Amino acid sequence: MSDTRWWETFPWRMVQTNLREIDMADMDAKSYVDELKRYHATVVTLNAAGIIASYPTEVTQQKQSDYLTGDTLADILRECHKAGIRVIARCDFSKVHETLYEEHPEWAYRQSSGQPLIYNGYVQTCINGDYQQRYVYDILRELFSKYDFDGLFCNMSSTFVVDYELQVHEPCHCKNCRRLFQEHTGMEIPDSLNPKDPAFGRYMAFIGACSKKQKQRMYEVVKGINENNAINGFDYFRTECNQDVNHHAWVYDASVNARRIAGPLHDKVVDDASAVYMAFRYRHSSISRGILEIRQWQNLAYAGSTSLYLLGTLGKSADQSGIIASKKAFDFFAQHEDLFRGQQSAARVLLIEKPLMGRNDPEADGWVQVLTQLHIPFDEQKIGEVSAPLLKRYDAVILADVETMSDTQCEMLDSFVEKGGTLIADGCSSMSDERRQPRKHMGLQCLGMDEITEKKQVRSAIFQFSDAEKEAWVSCKESGVDCIVPGDLVVTGTRRKEAKTYLRMISDQPFGPPEICYSTEKTEIAGVYERDYGSGKSLYIPFRIAAFYYEFGYDNSYDFLKDIVCSLAGVKSIAPTLTPMCELAVTEGEAGKVIHLINLSGAFANYTYCEPLPIRDIFIEIACGADKNMDALNGGHVIRTDKGIKLDCLHGYEAIRIY
Ligand SMILES: [Zn+2]
């Protein structure tokens, strides 16, 4: 199987089987592939090389498995290819066996004390040591020359050293790292990954460059053997939905991963691996069935792919519950492949986020939650990915506390508003330039705040509506909400004279004893700045209200954000009467327009995920003209109404096609 750039048109239903070394002892290639076929998998990722080689290797710098007594990698590849299943080689070069370390101590990562990092007999290697600089390429050459793989995924190829306790370790202090960093920067390696350390920024740039160079070289080596190998990070993009003992699953994890990577055009192949297991320490036990099912529907809706990730094989995994629950979306996708081919997002709202790695942006996550619950389809991009042509797709843009912005980025968004767009910005958006230097004036000219006075830390401050302005705040008024809690930071500054403001801050007030819990002092500090700019409009909220909502979920925060988006910015929900417990995405492409509905009503009581309750009589304000056909493809029934369409009942997932 060597079709040109196969991954671009291939229905991507991935099952990643992280095989234990003992799984090769009685490997039965036919059964392994039969299980994948029954699951409708089209791609599989399996362990090939690195920490332990799953094949007879002549490269002595990797440990060969002691358990190669069952069917071989070649058998598995042959059976997979016979069944039309593509096979990605999973390699992990982050560790070597202790016996190799003893022969080559210079390969190891070193703490500042000089100690290596040893975990269950395996030693962390350094990206600048000879193992990762030299021998991994020998391994890759051997692996891809001997075996007919279809792609490569390198695990644990992060620039940070993180162990299986999820502890992030200090930068490597081995001789090579110290020498190279000194040559590049004239500085010593910082002792910790502390952003306040003067060497931190230089170190991050250094280690980022080392990693980029390595990935590029691996790409060239593997593509040099066969250019139709799909390489993670270049041809497809693997991300992960997981949880661990200190990290719970969020109901929108997969939506965020899939939407961010696929982008508005869905022009990237997304492999958002949903980990079945609870944690590194509980790899044999499944998390709740409900969230596993939800994740696959979200992957399908936002990226047109599904991906499951487990320890062992599908058949031998002791806990089958999560595997069974995840299968529903695989089955549906297999039955309706055409529906997901060439689809793009139909969203008219863009959420712009900070350029952070990983999942640590509560302001963006709060906006994800609000927009989803309001049924306003949206796309997500990091600020660096946004361009003027991209902005033409949108009526409204939300800037989630994006503090660091270049002058060019500010001008691009100013121009978007000037031409008629609506911008909602909050927190510290545009307050620093690209060198992270604080600006005296807001970088965005279109905002109602001009000169910045301070980033004010507050503890018990609130913002109160005046009676006169309440009319504009439809949801807050209806719910009887009188004041808004901003969280712990408020940006103060001067108002541009043409801007209108809402709410006034009541400064920190005593919160005990209750007899004295009141304040008579109302400041002139505004809670919202509204400004017409060119043909468009901006709204600026000088605090991080979405992060506050993400953390606590209070409905008065939700009412306030709903009014910002719907009442003040005039963005329309496409299903205003539908419960927030339903997630809705709209895509369009070859198969027509597709409305995806995902039932999240099973999520409740902290982190419990149960069978969702049926949601009946769903009205969606998307027109379906008399010249169009429509159908619901997962068991529902859909009819035309005055304002749009009506679905009779939603169980787990529904796809409504208008064509
Ligand atoms: Zn090093």
XYZ file of C-alpha atoms and ligand atoms in Angstrom:
660
model
C 0.000 0.000 0.000
C 1.710 3.160 -1.107
C -0.889 5.538 -2.491
C 0.252 9.107 -2.851
C -0.440 11.179 0.270
C -3.046 8.614 1.346
C -3.917 10.486 4.569
C -5.438 13.450 2.734
C -8.479 11.575 1.497
C -8.576 8.617 3.864
C -11.421 8.229 6.381
C -9.416 8.525 9.603
C -10.668 6.049 12.223
C -7.624 5.489 14.404
C -7.131 2.870 17.092
C -3.842 3.282 18.929
C -2.885 0.076 20.698
C -0.034 0.731 23.117
C 1.299 -2.809 23.240
C 3.071 -4.110 26.324
C 6.188 -6.153 25.608
C 4.329 -9.335 26.643
C 1.634 -8.709 24.015
C 4.125 -9.779 21.331
C 4.690 -13.145 23.069
C 1.408 -14.611 21.829
C 0.547 -12.071 19.152
C -1.948 -13.452 16.668
C -1.900 -11.061 13.720
C -5.184 -12.355 12.264
C -7.120 -11.882 15.521
C -5.527 -8.474 16.092
C -6.659 -7.333 12.650
C -10.097 -8.975 12.943
C -10.702 -6.910 16.090
C -9.677 -3.753 14.253
C -11.970 -4.623 11.342
C -14.950 -5.210 13.633
C -14.222 -1.793 15.127
C -14.196 -0.235 11.615
C -10.663 1.042 12.265
C -8.874 2.300 9.170
C -5.586 3.301 10.836
C -3.693 1.727 13.711
C -0.710 3.007 15.698
C 1.426 0.329 17.376
C 4.765 0.096 19.166
C 7.693 -0.459 16.881
C 10.975 0.889 18.180
C 12.877 2.981 20.706
C 12.469 2.040 24.358
C 11.878 -1.574 23.305
C 12.146 -2.798 19.695
C 9.192 -5.017 18.756
C 11.247 -6.709 16.022
C 14.655 -8.396 15.624
C 16.976 -5.412 15.384
C 20.587 -5.113 14.311
C 20.943 -1.665 15.817
C 22.589 -2.471 19.126
C 21.717 0.934 20.574
C 18.121 -0.131 21.280
C 16.864 -2.950 23.480
C 15.198 -5.767 21.565
C 12.062 -7.237 23.114
C 12.531 -10.507 24.984
C 9.039 -11.592 23.943
C 9.183 -11.939 20.157
C 7.639 -15.394 20.118
C 4.232 -14.637 18.585
C 3.397 -13.349 15.118
C 5.819 -10.668 13.932
C 5.489 -7.013 13.000
C 5.695 -8.140 9.381
C 2.721 -10.461 9.937
C 0.706 -7.651 11.494
C 1.558 -5.251 8.673
C 0.629 -7.812 6.044
C -2.733 -8.615 7.659
C -3.528 -4.930 8.229
C -2.752 -4.038 4.641
C -4.853 -6.946 3.382
C -7.740 -5.464 5.371
C -7.070 -1.937 4.033
C -5.811 -0.700 7.399
C -2.875 1.731 7.463
C -0.213 1.230 10.127
C 1.674 3.993 11.935
C 4.885 3.071 13.783
C 4.951 4.354 17.345
C 8.516 5.111 18.429
C 9.688 6.517 21.745
C 13.263 7.739 22.016
C 12.878 9.479 25.350
C 14.345 6.600 27.372
C 16.830 3.720 27.102
C 17.232 0.587 29.194
C 19.641 0.877 32.145
C 22.092 -1.584 30.527
C 22.519 0.802 27.581
C 22.865 3.737 29.946
C 25.652 1.970 31.815
C 27.570 1.628 28.542
C 26.729 5.204 27.459
C 26.146 7.458 30.468
C 26.703 10.481 28.193
C 23.316 9.844 26.493
C 21.373 10.675 29.650
C 19.429 13.708 30.703
C 21.059 15.251 33.802
C 19.539 17.239 36.602
C 21.565 20.223 37.862
C 22.869 17.901 40.591
C 24.265 15.669 37.837
C 21.832 12.846 38.625
C 20.059 11.053 35.758
C 16.318 10.352 35.821
C 15.640 6.633 36.193
C 12.140 5.181 36.185
C 11.519 1.425 36.514
C 14.878 0.607 34.947
C 14.625 3.068 32.056
C 16.770 6.201 31.863
C 15.689 9.540 30.371
C 17.808 10.517 27.363
C 18.830 14.021 26.286
C 17.895 15.500 22.929
C 21.513 16.681 22.506
C 23.176 13.356 23.409
C 24.525 10.900 20.852
C 21.557 8.529 21.199
C 19.022 11.114 20.060
C 21.484 12.884 17.743
C 22.788 9.790 15.956
C 21.361 6.396 16.728
C 17.655 7.189 16.474
C 18.238 7.761 12.763
C 19.890 4.358 12.444
C 16.835 2.876 14.161
C 14.401 4.747 11.897
C 16.353 3.743 8.772
C 16.301 0.099 9.815
C 12.642 0.117 10.836
C 11.288 1.818 7.733
C 13.553 -0.119 5.362
C 12.628 -3.509 6.817
C 8.909 -2.885 7.288
C 6.222 -1.405 5.091
C 4.804 1.102 7.592
C 2.515 3.943 6.496
C 3.628 6.585 8.981
C 5.476 7.640 12.109
C 4.434 8.872 15.531
C 7.189 9.715 18.033
C 5.877 9.632 21.579
C 7.120 11.889 24.414
C 8.853 14.145 21.942
C 8.024 17.190 24.038
C 10.730 19.714 24.813
C 9.922 19.330 28.522
C 11.003 16.389 30.655
C 7.848 15.042 32.277
C 7.804 11.728 34.157
C 4.988 9.224 34.737
C 4.094 10.994 37.989
C 3.356 13.997 35.712
C 6.174 15.912 37.357
C 7.893 18.454 35.107
C 11.657 18.365 35.665
C 14.297 21.063 35.436
C 16.084 21.675 32.127
C 18.787 19.181 31.179
C 22.218 20.103 32.529
C 24.266 17.508 30.619
C 27.619 18.556 29.177
C 26.214 18.879 25.640
C 23.301 21.078 26.667
C 25.507 23.316 28.799
C 28.060 23.718 26.018
C 25.519 24.357 23.245
C 23.487 26.814 25.313
C 26.672 28.667 26.248
C 27.717 28.848 22.568
C 24.294 30.121 21.481
C 23.582 32.588 24.257
C 26.672 33.018 26.451
C 24.436 32.015 29.369
C 24.199 29.179 31.887
C 21.207 26.796 31.711
C 18.495 28.010 34.121
C 17.920 25.815 37.180
C 14.174 25.653 36.695
C 11.507 26.430 34.115
C 10.637 29.698 35.795
C 9.362 32.391 33.411
C 10.827 35.045 35.747
C 14.354 33.702 35.262
C 16.226 35.973 32.789
C 17.529 32.913 30.930
C 14.065 31.286 30.618
C 13.060 32.893 27.314
C 16.441 32.121 25.738
C 16.317 28.542 27.001
C 12.816 27.978 25.615
C 13.934 29.317 22.233
C 17.058 27.126 22.366
C 15.276 23.904 23.263
C 12.487 24.700 20.767
C 15.114 25.045 18.019
C 16.769 21.731 19.049
C 13.412 19.982 18.866
C 12.462 21.535 15.530
C 15.766 20.502 14.004
C 15.326 16.944 15.251
C 11.771 16.656 13.945
C 12.841 17.987 10.551
C 15.682 15.466 10.333
C 13.407 12.562 11.291
C 10.958 13.772 8.644
C 13.682 13.790 5.998
C 14.984 10.343 6.942
C 11.562 8.682 6.947
C 10.277 10.511 3.854
C 13.577 9.653 2.155
C 12.654 5.982 2.454
C 9.066 6.455 1.309
C 7.518 9.859 0.727
C 4.067 8.412 1.353
C 4.776 7.876 5.017
C 2.464 10.119 7.072
C 4.465 11.915 9.758
C 2.821 13.250 12.888
C 3.273 17.019 13.145
C 3.633 17.397 9.382
C 1.030 15.307 7.558
C -1.343 14.613 10.422
C -1.622 16.104 13.887
C -1.962 13.962 16.966
C -3.317 15.414 20.162
C -4.783 13.700 23.174
C -7.798 13.743 25.477
C -6.716 12.215 28.721
C -7.087 12.547 32.419
C -5.077 11.585 35.434
C -5.379 11.484 39.195
C -4.953 15.264 39.427
C -6.702 16.178 36.219
C -10.360 15.503 35.463
C -11.955 15.153 32.068
C -13.702 18.337 30.874
C -16.818 17.770 28.813
C -15.437 19.929 25.959
C -11.891 18.481 25.850
C -12.289 16.783 22.492
C -14.253 19.680 20.943
C -11.430 22.068 21.760
C -8.676 19.759 20.488
C -10.491 18.908 17.271
C -11.697 22.454 16.521
C -8.341 24.100 17.241
C -6.315 21.731 15.108
C -8.741 21.212 12.225
C -9.105 24.978 11.864
C -12.006 26.668 10.069
C -11.190 24.975 6.769
C -10.727 21.516 8.286
C -7.568 21.363 6.190
C -5.522 19.351 8.671
C -5.872 15.661 9.467
C -6.695 15.563 13.178
C -5.864 12.522 15.311
C -7.382 13.460 18.671
C -6.614 10.307 20.649
C -9.180 9.684 23.362
C -7.423 7.749 26.137
C -9.679 5.039 27.515
C -7.785 4.603 30.759
C -8.071 6.588 34.011
C -4.459 7.521 34.598
C -0.888 6.348 34.087
C -1.221 4.396 37.312
C -4.586 2.893 36.323
C -3.931 1.956 32.724
C -6.158 -1.128 32.857
C -9.330 0.598 34.012
C -11.649 2.651 31.838
C -13.023 6.117 32.550
C -16.792 6.630 32.269
C -18.492 5.391 29.137
C -20.485 8.607 28.723
C -17.491 10.913 28.259
C -15.756 8.453 25.941
C -18.798 8.393 23.682
C -19.100 12.195 23.778
C -15.439 12.669 22.809
C -15.783 10.610 19.643
C -18.924 12.466 18.525
C -17.070 15.747 19.121
C -14.073 14.536 17.107
C -16.408 13.603 14.291
C -18.351 16.890 14.358
C -15.360 19.213 14.453
C -12.669 17.282 12.598
C -14.367 14.475 10.679
C -12.184 11.816 12.337
C -12.308 9.433 15.305
C -9.426 8.178 17.437
C -9.231 5.781 20.352
C -6.167 5.106 22.478
C -5.769 2.107 24.793
C -3.265 -0.161 26.504
C -2.967 -3.607 24.902
C -5.140 -4.844 22.058
C -8.859 -4.252 21.524
C -9.672 -7.866 22.363
C -7.347 -8.343 25.316
C -8.166 -5.146 27.152
C -9.676 -6.288 30.451
C -12.159 -3.417 30.812
C -14.235 -3.376 27.615
C -16.744 -0.752 28.784
C -15.007 2.297 27.327
C -14.100 0.505 24.123
C -17.747 -0.464 23.556
C -18.989 3.076 24.289
C -16.488 4.660 21.889
C -17.493 2.310 19.065
C -20.844 3.990 18.328
C -19.152 6.921 16.579
C -16.788 4.604 14.682
C -19.800 2.639 13.400
C -21.715 5.767 12.385
C -18.676 7.203 10.613
C -18.146 3.941 8.703
C -21.778 4.014 7.533
C -21.669 7.682 6.494
C -18.159 8.362 5.241
C -19.393 10.709 2.503
C -21.029 12.957 5.062
C -17.680 13.928 6.547
C -15.658 14.242 3.357
C -14.510 17.781 2.503
C -16.553 19.485 5.207
C -15.574 22.915 6.548
C -16.800 24.924 9.486
C -19.784 27.166 8.791
C -19.186 29.278 11.922
C -19.437 33.068 11.699
C -17.716 33.725 15.043
C -13.997 33.318 15.799
C -12.501 32.882 19.255
C -8.881 34.108 19.324
C -6.630 32.701 22.041
C -3.204 33.239 23.588
C -0.301 31.343 22.016
C -0.053 28.885 24.920
C 0.826 25.224 24.604
C -1.493 22.672 26.137
C -4.533 23.238 28.277
C -3.950 26.145 30.619
C -6.055 29.008 29.316
C -9.145 29.298 31.515
C -10.268 32.525 29.821
C -10.457 30.796 26.425
C -12.081 27.727 28.010
C -14.710 29.919 29.657
C -15.594 31.402 26.264
C -15.729 27.901 24.760
C -18.239 26.973 27.420
C -20.416 30.075 26.997
C -20.511 30.018 23.191
C -21.271 26.298 23.141
C -24.034 26.652 25.716
C -25.517 29.572 23.765
C -25.492 27.519 20.534
C -23.371 29.984 18.643
C -21.120 27.979 16.290
C -17.539 29.255 16.445
C -13.979 28.500 15.403
C -10.884 28.696 17.601
C -7.433 29.898 16.585
C -4.329 31.098 18.387
C -3.501 34.744 17.704
C -0.482 33.789 15.540
C -2.719 31.794 13.175
C -5.109 34.680 12.461
C -4.789 36.532 9.152
C -6.780 39.262 7.400
C -8.156 36.847 4.742
C -9.250 34.444 7.498
C -11.127 37.233 9.298
C -13.309 37.720 6.205
C -15.166 34.542 7.209
C -16.506 36.117 10.400
C -19.114 38.603 11.622
C -17.742 38.682 15.165
C -14.433 37.974 16.854
C -13.760 37.345 20.537
C -10.298 38.100 21.895
C -9.823 36.073 25.083
C -7.372 38.001 27.253
C -4.677 37.989 24.556
C -2.223 40.341 26.231
C 0.750 40.057 23.882
C -0.069 41.370 20.417
C 2.121 42.979 17.768
C 1.205 46.341 16.224
C 0.408 44.479 12.999
C -1.991 42.126 14.785
C -3.716 45.096 16.451
C -4.022 46.894 13.102
C -5.482 43.762 11.500
C -8.240 43.564 14.113
C -8.836 47.338 14.035
C -9.313 47.051 10.293
C -11.734 44.126 10.780
C -13.889 46.326 13.028
C -13.566 49.372 10.800
C -14.981 47.363 7.895
C -18.048 46.347 9.872
C -16.949 43.513 12.152
C -17.785 43.193 15.835
C -14.970 42.656 18.331
C -15.368 41.540 21.938
C -12.101 41.791 23.899
C -11.518 41.161 27.564
C -8.915 41.084 30.330
C -5.484 42.356 29.320
C -6.023 42.047 25.561
C -3.495 44.073 23.494
C -1.829 45.600 26.586
C 1.712 44.384 25.670
C 3.646 44.404 22.430
C 5.278 41.361 20.823
C 8.384 41.778 23.029
C 6.054 41.507 26.061
C 6.670 45.173 26.888
C 3.635 46.826 28.511
C 1.973 49.522 26.404
C 0.812 52.839 27.874
C -2.210 52.865 25.601
C -4.340 49.971 24.418
C -2.777 48.408 21.322
C -6.218 48.108 19.755
C -7.392 51.528 18.594
C -10.961 50.331 18.226
C -11.497 49.765 21.956
C -13.326 52.212 24.186
C -10.437 52.324 26.667
C -7.448 54.416 25.628
C -4.722 55.041 28.225
C -4.072 52.209 30.675
C -3.856 53.229 34.338
C -3.257 49.952 36.138
C -3.915 46.226 36.425
C -5.732 46.380 39.700
C -5.767 43.371 42.033
C -9.141 43.091 43.762
C -10.605 40.681 46.316
C -14.227 41.533 46.981
C -14.907 44.233 44.395
C -18.101 43.923 42.338
C -19.625 45.770 39.389
C -23.151 47.084 39.685
C -25.709 48.048 37.039
C -27.411 51.411 37.274
C -31.199 51.326 36.964
C -31.039 53.345 33.750
C -28.769 50.909 31.913
C -30.502 47.672 32.898
C -32.788 47.712 29.834
C -29.830 46.881 27.592
C -29.002 43.769 29.650
C -31.922 41.558 28.731
C -30.846 38.290 30.384
C -29.480 39.917 33.541
C -32.709 41.887 33.895
C -34.898 38.826 33.346
C -32.921 36.831 35.921
C -32.834 39.660 38.463
C -29.039 39.949 38.360
C -27.897 43.230 39.908
C -24.131 42.946 40.134
C -21.268 41.082 38.486
C -18.178 39.573 40.107
C -15.060 40.253 38.015
C -12.562 37.806 39.537
C -9.290 39.073 40.956
C -8.068 41.506 38.316
C -9.572 44.691 36.880
C -7.897 46.865 34.235
C -8.488 50.567 34.773
C -7.870 53.371 32.299
C -9.290 56.366 30.502
C -12.394 56.220 28.358
C -12.260 57.471 24.800
C -14.743 60.289 24.651
C -16.943 58.648 22.016
C -17.181 55.401 24.011
C -20.141 54.412 26.131
C -19.631 52.554 29.394
C -21.757 50.253 31.570
C -21.575 49.176 35.206
C -19.526 50.823 37.954
C -17.148 49.144 40.340
C -17.739 49.023 44.064
C -14.252 48.654 45.519
C -13.122 45.919 47.876
C -15.461 45.960 50.832
C -15.378 44.259 54.237
C -16.617 40.670 54.060
C -16.824 39.998 57.769
C -18.297 40.275 60.297
C -21.605 40.522 58.408
C -22.703 43.578 60.393
C -20.235 45.703 58.468
C -20.454 44.023 55.032
C -21.549 46.999 52.955
C -20.053 49.805 51.012
C -21.328 53.259 50.271
C -18.568 54.082 47.867
C -19.176 53.661 44.136
C -16.159 54.330 41.912
C -16.150 55.654 38.369
C -14.374 52.507 37.172
C -16.390 51.049 34.290
C -17.171 47.365 33.722
C -17.835 47.437 29.960
C -16.664 49.846 27.230
C -18.708 49.977 24.045
C -17.543 51.858 20.996
C -18.647 52.273 17.384
C -15.567 52.244 15.194
C -15.790 52.701 11.415
C -18.702 50.554 10.298
C -18.239 48.128 13.171
C -18.293 47.981 16.923
C -16.128 46.942 19.860
C -16.961 45.797 23.370
C -14.232 45.671 25.996
C -14.612 43.936 29.381
C -11.651 44.939 31.590
C -11.590 41.707 33.603
C -11.429 37.930 33.076
C -15.055 37.064 33.458
C -14.909 33.949 31.247
C -12.168 32.402 33.399
C -14.320 33.108 36.450
C -17.230 31.361 34.742
C -15.002 28.439 33.734
C -13.847 28.006 37.327
C -17.163 28.369 39.147
C -19.947 28.130 36.535
C -22.230 30.733 38.190
C -25.272 31.542 36.123
C -25.017 35.282 36.753
C -21.605 35.212 35.019
C -23.332 33.308 32.194
C -26.190 35.851 31.994
C -23.682 38.689 31.787
C -21.661 36.975 29.023
C -24.861 36.064 27.185
C -25.888 39.718 27.200
C -22.459 40.817 25.979
C -22.643 38.409 23.031
C -26.345 38.439 22.165
C -27.836 41.695 23.514
C -24.905 44.120 23.021
C -22.898 42.551 20.186
C -26.037 41.295 18.417
C -24.682 37.800 17.690
C -27.538 35.355 17.163
C -27.906 31.921 18.678
C -29.067 29.355 16.121
C -31.079 27.485 18.759
C -32.095 29.994 21.438
C -34.675 27.691 23.043
C -32.439 24.607 23.166
C -30.995 23.510 26.523
C -27.324 24.426 27.120
C -26.807 20.701 27.764
C -26.728 20.122 24.017
C -23.695 20.917 21.832
C -24.237 22.039 18.279
C -21.815 22.406 15.359
C -22.499 23.317 11.747
C -20.327 22.291 8.818
C -20.757 22.488 5.062
C -19.167 20.770 2.093
C -19.693 18.185 -0.609
C -22.568 16.488 1.209
C -24.339 19.810 1.867
C -24.826 21.511 5.205
C -24.552 19.269 8.262
C -25.848 20.169 11.717
C -24.257 18.021 14.398
C -26.008 17.731 17.771
C -24.325 16.102 20.759
C -26.300 15.375 23.908
C -24.288 16.315 27.018
C -27.122 15.934 29.514
C -25.471 12.870 31.056
C -22.731 15.074 32.546
C -23.574 16.122 36.092
C -22.511 16.048 39.761
C -18.801 16.847 39.490
C -17.359 14.314 37.092
C -20.155 11.796 36.590
C -21.155 10.883 33.036
C -24.358 8.891 32.657
C -26.634 7.872 29.796
C -27.945 11.224 28.451
C -31.641 12.084 28.794
C -33.520 12.344 25.488
C -33.965 15.998 24.400
C -37.256 16.513 22.552
C -38.596 19.115 20.083
C -35.368 20.858 19.173
C -35.846 24.014 17.080
C -32.891 25.192 15.014
C -33.027 28.540 13.238
C -31.348 27.394 10.050
C -33.482 27.683 6.972
C -34.071 24.758 4.670
C -35.681 26.060 1.470
C -38.379 24.114 -0.388
C -35.819 23.297 -3.079
C -33.630 21.461 -0.565
C -33.807 18.030 0.969
C -33.055 17.234 4.554
C -32.760 14.193 6.718
C -31.609 13.108 10.144
C -29.152 10.237 9.883
C -28.957 8.759 13.375
C -32.541 7.843 14.166
C -34.223 11.246 14.502
C -36.973 12.806 12.377
C -36.696 16.363 11.099
C -39.360 18.729 9.662
C -39.526 22.324 8.349
C -41.013 25.081 10.537
C -41.645 28.827 10.071
C -38.277 29.781 11.487
C -36.127 26.838 10.475
C -36.225 23.155 11.293
C -37.393 20.927 14.106
C -35.868 17.652 15.291
C -38.235 15.365 17.194
C -35.737 13.787 19.607
C -32.006 13.678 20.306
C -30.418 10.717 22.077
C -26.592 10.633 21.979
C -25.783 12.225 18.639
C -27.618 13.349 15.544
C -26.469 14.601 12.152
C -28.997 16.606 10.154
C -28.070 16.995 6.510
C -29.508 19.737 4.313
C -28.683 19.217 0.642
Zn 21.238 17.533 27.794
